[in-house]
Amino acid sequence: MPTDVLMRLAEALATGAVRVIDLSQTLQPSTPVIQLPPQFGASNPFRIEEISHYDDRGPGWYWNNIALGEHTGTHFDAPIHWVTGKDYRDGYTDTIPAGRFVAPACVIDCSKEAAADEKFLLEPAHIEAWEGKHGRIPKGAWVLMRTDWSKRTTPESFLNMKDDGPHVPGPSAAAIRFLIEQRDVNGWGVEAVGTDAGMAFGFEPAFPAHHLMHGAKKLGLASLTNLDQLPPTGAVLITPPLKIKNGSGSPLRVLALVAG
Ligand code: 23J
Ligand code: MN
């Protein structure tokens, strides 16, 4: 019986006592991309183009060229993404300390609330009610908002754009402030296209999950899936972005280690 902690982890993975759950969407040309008002620059959708497929362009190999915006599909938001984080030299995808890419997760289930109200906002009172059942959010943890939004499989229903803006659930500014100031989290993750609520352009401050989290060197994860397969506490996330020089974020594979 191995006693070293990592050898015990390896054995638990081999026996299935610890499972790996993929929290990433499949990246494809139809992957929804955030839509900002037309006066702002636009993020490109995912594109893929075959180089060769065991054919006269390459008889023994298959490969593709890809192109995409940094914030496409399941993706990571680096602190430098927002103007409030612009002076953090360790806030780019290539300079964030790698230790921050492995951290525990607290999952707050807001699926019933989001089903009843597409503009549901998580407030500090919801977080404190969650802590009453599951314990205090530890320093350095990810906090993930489960909404079951990833079960919306058409781009239209996922983005849910209405005349007054996207009707998409997310955090209030007060909830984000609480997670930073009272809990010192690693970052904030959601199932929706961006870490902020759909109507967050009108919040004070605008886009608080970006403005406040990144201003505090915190990280973001967007377009997560399978959050319904995670326990409220106890999962460990592995979330390394691509090491893009001066990158503001990147698509990534998000893995959760779950015991039992
Ligand atoms: C740029 C501007 C506003 C937003 C975003 C990007 C994102 O959600 C993102 O993917 O970081 S809200
Ligand atoms: Mn982003």
mmCIF file of C-alpha atoms and ligand atoms in Angstrom:
data_model
loop_
_atom_site.group_PDB
_atom_site.id
_atom_site.type_symbol
_atom_site.label_atom_id
_atom_site.label_comp_id
_atom_site.label_asym_id
_atom_site.label_seq_id
_atom_site.Cartn_x
_atom_site.Cartn_y
_atom_site.Cartn_z
ATOM 1 C CA MET A 1 0.000 0.000 0.000
ATOM 2 C CA PRO A 2 1.644 3.234 -1.092
ATOM 3 C CA THR A 3 1.869 5.836 1.613
ATOM 4 C CA ASP A 4 3.139 8.824 -0.338
ATOM 5 C CA VAL A 5 0.246 11.204 -0.994
ATOM 6 C CA LEU A 6 0.757 11.332 -4.759
ATOM 7 C CA MET A 7 1.153 7.558 -5.040
ATOM 8 C CA ARG A 8 -2.083 7.183 -3.076
ATOM 9 C CA LEU A 9 -3.724 9.566 -5.550
ATOM 10 C CA ALA A 10 -2.372 7.553 -8.494
ATOM 11 C CA GLU A 11 -3.747 4.362 -6.964
ATOM 12 C CA ALA A 12 -7.123 6.002 -6.296
ATOM 13 C CA LEU A 13 -7.262 7.098 -9.939
ATOM 14 C CA ALA A 14 -6.370 3.571 -11.089
ATOM 15 C CA THR A 15 -9.056 1.937 -8.915
ATOM 16 C CA GLY A 16 -11.722 4.544 -9.680
ATOM 17 C CA ALA A 17 -11.848 5.750 -6.084
ATOM 18 C CA VAL A 18 -11.020 9.144 -7.569
ATOM 19 C CA ARG A 19 -12.704 9.968 -10.876
ATOM 20 C CA VAL A 20 -11.868 12.607 -13.475
ATOM 21 C CA ILE A 21 -14.851 14.634 -14.682
ATOM 22 C CA ASP A 22 -14.532 16.785 -17.790
ATOM 23 C CA LEU A 23 -16.112 20.208 -17.260
ATOM 24 C CA SER A 24 -15.379 21.377 -20.829
ATOM 25 C CA GLN A 25 -17.705 21.950 -23.774
ATOM 26 C CA THR A 26 -16.752 20.478 -27.141
ATOM 27 C CA LEU A 27 -15.153 23.229 -29.227
ATOM 28 C CA GLN A 28 -16.682 23.482 -32.706
ATOM 29 C CA PRO A 29 -17.615 26.162 -35.263
ATOM 30 C CA SER A 30 -21.116 26.433 -33.763
ATOM 31 C CA THR A 31 -19.721 27.127 -30.256
ATOM 32 C CA PRO A 32 -21.523 30.290 -29.077
ATOM 33 C CA VAL A 33 -19.358 33.415 -28.698
ATOM 34 C CA ILE A 34 -20.182 36.404 -26.527
ATOM 35 C CA GLN A 35 -21.996 39.173 -28.397
ATOM 36 C CA LEU A 36 -21.113 42.723 -27.352
ATOM 37 C CA PRO A 37 -22.841 45.887 -28.623
ATOM 38 C CA PRO A 38 -21.722 46.721 -32.220
ATOM 39 C CA GLN A 39 -19.497 49.685 -31.253
ATOM 40 C CA PHE A 40 -17.068 47.218 -29.611
ATOM 41 C CA GLY A 41 -14.631 44.829 -31.274
ATOM 42 C CA ALA A 42 -15.922 41.308 -31.848
ATOM 43 C CA SER A 43 -14.433 37.966 -30.840
ATOM 44 C CA ASN A 44 -14.118 35.463 -33.704
ATOM 45 C CA PRO A 45 -15.857 32.098 -33.553
ATOM 46 C CA PHE A 46 -13.876 28.871 -33.700
ATOM 47 C CA ARG A 47 -12.707 27.924 -37.190
ATOM 48 C CA ILE A 48 -11.102 24.667 -38.240
ATOM 49 C CA GLU A 49 -9.587 23.799 -41.602
ATOM 50 C CA GLU A 50 -8.149 20.481 -42.618
ATOM 51 C CA ILE A 51 -4.456 20.442 -43.601
ATOM 52 C CA SER A 52 -4.445 16.787 -44.650
ATOM 53 C CA HIS A 53 -6.432 13.627 -43.883
ATOM 54 C CA TYR A 54 -4.312 10.603 -44.937
ATOM 55 C CA ASP A 55 -4.582 11.905 -48.495
ATOM 56 C CA ASP A 56 -2.379 13.461 -51.168
ATOM 57 C CA ARG A 57 -1.830 16.492 -48.891
ATOM 58 C CA GLY A 58 -0.310 14.126 -46.309
ATOM 59 C CA PRO A 59 -0.679 10.394 -46.918
ATOM 60 C CA GLY A 60 0.168 9.261 -43.401
ATOM 61 C CA TRP A 61 -1.266 12.002 -41.241
ATOM 62 C CA TYR A 62 -4.403 13.935 -40.286
ATOM 63 C CA TRP A 63 -4.233 17.469 -38.852
ATOM 64 C CA ASN A 64 -6.030 20.823 -38.848
ATOM 65 C CA ASN A 65 -5.386 24.539 -38.654
ATOM 66 C CA ILE A 66 -7.533 26.275 -36.049
ATOM 67 C CA ALA A 67 -8.323 29.923 -35.300
ATOM 68 C CA LEU A 68 -10.407 31.399 -32.513
ATOM 69 C CA GLY A 69 -10.792 34.247 -30.044
ATOM 70 C CA GLU A 70 -9.100 33.699 -26.673
ATOM 71 C CA HIS A 71 -12.522 33.794 -24.971
ATOM 72 C CA THR A 72 -14.235 31.063 -26.991
ATOM 73 C CA GLY A 73 -16.082 28.076 -25.564
ATOM 74 C CA THR A 74 -14.944 26.740 -22.202
ATOM 75 C CA HIS A 75 -12.278 29.321 -21.380
ATOM 76 C CA PHE A 76 -10.109 30.938 -18.754
ATOM 77 C CA ASP A 77 -10.151 34.676 -17.922
ATOM 78 C CA ALA A 78 -6.765 36.005 -16.787
ATOM 79 C CA PRO A 79 -6.581 39.079 -14.477
ATOM 80 C CA ILE A 80 -5.058 41.137 -17.305
ATOM 81 C CA HIS A 81 -8.298 40.647 -19.319
ATOM 82 C CA TRP A 82 -9.849 43.605 -17.490
ATOM 83 C CA VAL A 83 -8.545 47.167 -17.179
ATOM 84 C CA THR A 84 -8.675 46.844 -13.392
ATOM 85 C CA GLY A 85 -6.003 44.116 -13.638
ATOM 86 C CA LYS A 86 -3.857 45.826 -16.269
ATOM 87 C CA ASP A 87 -0.796 46.413 -14.081
ATOM 88 C CA TYR A 88 -0.382 42.830 -12.843
ATOM 89 C CA ARG A 89 2.752 41.453 -14.454
ATOM 90 C CA ASP A 90 1.777 38.029 -13.133
ATOM 91 C CA GLY A 91 -1.719 38.378 -14.589
ATOM 92 C CA TYR A 92 -1.164 37.098 -18.150
ATOM 93 C CA THR A 93 -1.784 33.527 -19.262
ATOM 94 C CA ASP A 94 1.997 32.991 -19.455
ATOM 95 C CA THR A 95 2.869 34.643 -16.120
ATOM 96 C CA ILE A 96 0.187 33.499 -13.656
ATOM 97 C CA PRO A 97 1.905 31.183 -11.137
ATOM 98 C CA ALA A 98 1.118 27.604 -12.196
ATOM 99 C CA GLY A 99 0.095 26.674 -8.651
ATOM 100 C CA ARG A 100 -3.116 28.619 -9.179
ATOM 101 C CA PHE A 101 -4.165 26.144 -11.874
ATOM 102 C CA VAL A 102 -4.849 23.393 -9.324
ATOM 103 C CA ALA A 103 -7.385 24.325 -6.639
ATOM 104 C CA PRO A 104 -10.479 22.998 -4.844
ATOM 105 C CA ALA A 105 -13.981 23.944 -5.934
ATOM 106 C CA CYS A 106 -17.151 24.921 -4.110
ATOM 107 C CA VAL A 107 -20.255 24.405 -6.260
ATOM 108 C CA ILE A 108 -23.315 26.508 -5.499
ATOM 109 C CA ASP A 109 -26.410 24.929 -7.029
ATOM 110 C CA CYS A 110 -28.598 27.679 -8.471
ATOM 111 C CA SER A 111 -30.279 25.427 -11.038
ATOM 112 C CA LYS A 112 -33.799 25.763 -9.596
ATOM 113 C CA GLU A 113 -33.471 29.519 -9.220
ATOM 114 C CA ALA A 114 -32.154 29.910 -12.793
ATOM 115 C CA ALA A 115 -34.960 27.737 -14.162
ATOM 116 C CA ALA A 116 -37.520 29.993 -12.457
ATOM 117 C CA ASP A 117 -35.753 33.265 -13.364
ATOM 118 C CA GLU A 118 -33.395 33.553 -16.344
ATOM 119 C CA LYS A 119 -31.947 36.737 -14.828
ATOM 120 C CA PHE A 120 -31.370 35.173 -11.406
ATOM 121 C CA LEU A 121 -28.595 36.903 -9.458
ATOM 122 C CA LEU A 122 -26.554 35.165 -6.797
ATOM 123 C CA GLU A 123 -26.388 37.349 -3.688
ATOM 124 C CA PRO A 124 -24.231 37.136 -0.529
ATOM 125 C CA ALA A 125 -27.239 35.718 1.358
ATOM 126 C CA HIS A 126 -27.331 32.725 -1.024
ATOM 127 C CA ILE A 127 -23.626 32.116 -0.441
ATOM 128 C CA GLU A 128 -24.048 32.308 3.320
ATOM 129 C CA ALA A 129 -27.007 29.891 3.135
ATOM 130 C CA TRP A 130 -24.811 27.499 1.103
ATOM 131 C CA GLU A 131 -22.059 27.812 3.748
ATOM 132 C CA GLY A 132 -24.612 27.008 6.441
ATOM 133 C CA LYS A 133 -25.055 23.585 4.831
ATOM 134 C CA HIS A 134 -21.610 22.861 3.389
ATOM 135 C CA GLY A 135 -19.136 24.854 5.454
ATOM 136 C CA ARG A 136 -17.099 27.959 4.884
ATOM 137 C CA ILE A 137 -15.584 28.518 1.426
ATOM 138 C CA PRO A 138 -11.837 28.011 1.959
ATOM 139 C CA LYS A 139 -9.305 30.637 0.925
ATOM 140 C CA GLY A 140 -7.956 29.910 -2.551
ATOM 141 C CA ALA A 141 -10.965 27.864 -3.714
ATOM 142 C CA TRP A 142 -12.844 28.222 -6.958
ATOM 143 C CA VAL A 143 -16.513 29.115 -6.510
ATOM 144 C CA LEU A 144 -18.637 27.686 -9.325
ATOM 145 C CA MET A 145 -22.229 28.716 -10.005
ATOM 146 C CA ARG A 146 -24.284 25.769 -11.207
ATOM 147 C CA THR A 147 -27.259 26.945 -13.273
ATOM 148 C CA ASP A 148 -27.681 24.021 -15.714
ATOM 149 C CA TRP A 149 -27.253 26.703 -18.406
ATOM 150 C CA SER A 150 -24.942 24.288 -20.243
ATOM 151 C CA LYS A 151 -27.998 22.114 -20.944
ATOM 152 C CA ARG A 152 -29.172 24.811 -23.357
ATOM 153 C CA THR A 153 -27.810 23.306 -26.544
ATOM 154 C CA THR A 154 -28.779 25.896 -29.155
ATOM 155 C CA PRO A 155 -26.653 29.073 -29.399
ATOM 156 C CA GLU A 156 -29.872 31.153 -29.298
ATOM 157 C CA SER A 157 -31.101 29.727 -26.003
ATOM 158 C CA PHE A 158 -27.588 29.700 -24.507
ATOM 159 C CA LEU A 159 -26.933 33.383 -25.304
ATOM 160 C CA ASN A 160 -30.644 34.223 -24.709
ATOM 161 C CA MET A 161 -30.361 37.707 -26.213
ATOM 162 C CA LYS A 162 -33.446 39.883 -25.683
ATOM 163 C CA ASP A 163 -34.293 43.468 -26.636
ATOM 164 C CA ASP A 164 -32.832 44.796 -23.379
ATOM 165 C CA GLY A 165 -29.756 42.532 -23.334
ATOM 166 C CA PRO A 166 -28.933 38.892 -22.577
ATOM 167 C CA HIS A 167 -31.208 37.216 -20.030
ATOM 168 C CA VAL A 168 -28.549 35.061 -18.365
ATOM 169 C CA PRO A 169 -28.037 34.372 -14.627
ATOM 170 C CA GLY A 170 -24.895 35.407 -12.790
ATOM 171 C CA PRO A 171 -23.491 37.018 -9.663
ATOM 172 C CA SER A 172 -24.414 40.377 -8.143
ATOM 173 C CA ALA A 173 -21.611 42.853 -7.476
ATOM 174 C CA ALA A 174 -22.145 42.289 -3.746
ATOM 175 C CA ALA A 175 -21.679 38.526 -4.135
ATOM 176 C CA ILE A 176 -18.415 39.023 -6.024
ATOM 177 C CA ARG A 177 -17.207 41.543 -3.447
ATOM 178 C CA PHE A 178 -18.017 39.053 -0.666
ATOM 179 C CA LEU A 179 -16.065 36.244 -2.362
ATOM 180 C CA ILE A 180 -13.015 38.478 -2.805
ATOM 181 C CA GLU A 181 -12.978 40.415 0.434
ATOM 182 C CA GLN A 182 -14.431 37.880 2.869
ATOM 183 C CA ARG A 183 -13.274 34.574 1.331
ATOM 184 C CA ASP A 184 -10.174 35.394 -0.788
ATOM 185 C CA VAL A 185 -11.181 32.883 -3.493
ATOM 186 C CA ASN A 186 -8.964 31.712 -6.377
ATOM 187 C CA GLY A 187 -11.645 32.664 -8.882
ATOM 188 C CA TRP A 188 -15.208 32.453 -10.088
ATOM 189 C CA GLY A 189 -16.646 30.039 -12.663
ATOM 190 C CA VAL A 190 -19.975 29.728 -14.477
ATOM 191 C CA GLU A 191 -21.789 27.696 -17.113
ATOM 192 C CA ALA A 192 -22.804 30.765 -19.148
ATOM 193 C CA VAL A 193 -20.841 32.372 -21.994
ATOM 194 C CA GLY A 194 -19.185 34.881 -19.628
ATOM 195 C CA THR A 195 -18.528 35.103 -15.897
ATOM 196 C CA ASP A 196 -20.910 38.031 -15.489
ATOM 197 C CA ALA A 197 -24.690 38.031 -15.550
ATOM 198 C CA GLY A 198 -26.294 38.937 -18.879
ATOM 199 C CA MET A 199 -27.444 42.347 -17.615
ATOM 200 C CA ALA A 200 -24.147 43.127 -15.828
ATOM 201 C CA PHE A 201 -23.313 46.014 -18.193
ATOM 202 C CA GLY A 202 -25.801 47.996 -16.095
ATOM 203 C CA PHE A 203 -24.464 46.955 -12.675
ATOM 204 C CA GLU A 204 -22.364 49.140 -10.384
ATOM 205 C CA PRO A 205 -19.569 48.552 -11.225
ATOM 206 C CA ALA A 206 -20.321 47.271 -14.741
ATOM 207 C CA PHE A 207 -19.320 43.612 -15.204
ATOM 208 C CA PRO A 208 -18.419 43.081 -11.519
ATOM 209 C CA ALA A 209 -17.165 39.488 -11.990
ATOM 210 C CA HIS A 210 -14.602 40.911 -14.406
ATOM 211 C CA HIS A 211 -14.022 44.344 -12.843
ATOM 212 C CA LEU A 212 -13.693 43.242 -9.218
ATOM 213 C CA MET A 213 -12.299 39.707 -9.565
ATOM 214 C CA HIS A 214 -9.569 40.648 -12.036
ATOM 215 C CA GLY A 215 -8.830 43.844 -10.099
ATOM 216 C CA ALA A 216 -8.071 41.521 -7.161
ATOM 217 C CA LYS A 217 -5.875 39.146 -9.268
ATOM 218 C CA LYS A 218 -8.641 36.537 -9.257
ATOM 219 C CA LEU A 219 -9.316 34.171 -12.166
ATOM 220 C CA GLY A 220 -12.405 33.346 -14.220
ATOM 221 C CA LEU A 221 -13.855 30.270 -15.925
ATOM 222 C CA ALA A 222 -16.718 30.498 -18.422
ATOM 223 C CA SER A 223 -18.856 28.035 -20.392
ATOM 224 C CA LEU A 224 -18.312 25.178 -17.945
ATOM 225 C CA THR A 225 -20.448 22.049 -18.216
ATOM 226 C CA ASN A 226 -21.201 18.976 -16.088
ATOM 227 C CA LEU A 227 -21.347 21.002 -12.880
ATOM 228 C CA ASP A 228 -24.330 18.808 -11.952
ATOM 229 C CA GLN A 229 -21.841 15.931 -11.595
ATOM 230 C CA LEU A 230 -19.786 17.683 -8.911
ATOM 231 C CA PRO A 231 -20.262 17.498 -5.141
ATOM 232 C CA PRO A 232 -20.828 20.833 -3.355
ATOM 233 C CA THR A 233 -17.326 20.553 -1.877
ATOM 234 C CA GLY A 234 -14.356 18.234 -2.257
ATOM 235 C CA ALA A 235 -13.596 18.379 -5.984
ATOM 236 C CA VAL A 236 -10.178 19.589 -7.145
ATOM 237 C CA LEU A 237 -10.012 21.470 -10.454
ATOM 238 C CA ILE A 238 -7.143 21.408 -12.950
ATOM 239 C CA THR A 239 -7.374 24.508 -15.141
ATOM 240 C CA PRO A 240 -4.156 25.452 -16.982
ATOM 241 C CA PRO A 241 -4.753 27.921 -19.838
ATOM 242 C CA LEU A 242 -2.601 27.826 -22.960
ATOM 243 C CA LYS A 243 0.697 29.592 -22.303
ATOM 244 C CA ILE A 244 -0.021 32.423 -24.740
ATOM 245 C CA LYS A 245 2.551 35.236 -24.442
ATOM 246 C CA ASN A 246 0.672 38.237 -23.008
ATOM 247 C CA GLY A 247 -2.593 36.290 -23.337
ATOM 248 C CA SER A 248 -5.779 37.616 -21.707
ATOM 249 C CA GLY A 249 -7.299 34.171 -21.460
ATOM 250 C CA SER A 250 -7.564 30.959 -23.397
ATOM 251 C CA PRO A 251 -9.775 28.058 -24.264
ATOM 252 C CA LEU A 252 -8.891 25.101 -22.054
ATOM 253 C CA ARG A 253 -9.858 21.672 -20.871
ATOM 254 C CA VAL A 254 -11.201 21.925 -17.306
ATOM 255 C CA LEU A 255 -10.877 18.702 -15.312
ATOM 256 C CA ALA A 256 -12.320 17.946 -11.882
ATOM 257 C CA LEU A 257 -10.959 15.229 -9.595
ATOM 258 C CA VAL A 258 -13.800 13.791 -7.520
ATOM 259 C CA ALA A 259 -13.576 11.163 -4.786
ATOM 260 C CA GLY A 260 -16.165 8.380 -4.538
HETATM 261 C C1 23J B 1 -15.235 41.342 -23.065
HETATM 262 C C2 23J B 1 -16.154 42.268 -22.675
HETATM 263 C C3 23J B 1 -17.201 41.925 -21.870
HETATM 264 C C4 23J B 1 -17.319 40.607 -21.449
HETATM 265 C C5 23J B 1 -16.384 39.620 -21.838
HETATM 266 C C6 23J B 1 -15.369 40.017 -22.637
HETATM 267 C C7 23J B 1 -16.502 38.222 -21.369
HETATM 268 O O1 23J B 1 -17.475 37.792 -20.845
HETATM 269 C C8 23J B 1 -15.350 37.298 -21.439
HETATM 270 O O2 23J B 1 -15.384 36.272 -22.142
HETATM 271 O O3 23J B 1 -14.378 37.547 -20.745
HETATM 272 S S1 23J B 1 -18.661 40.170 -20.413
HETATM 273 MN MN MN B 2 -13.676 35.492 -21.025
#
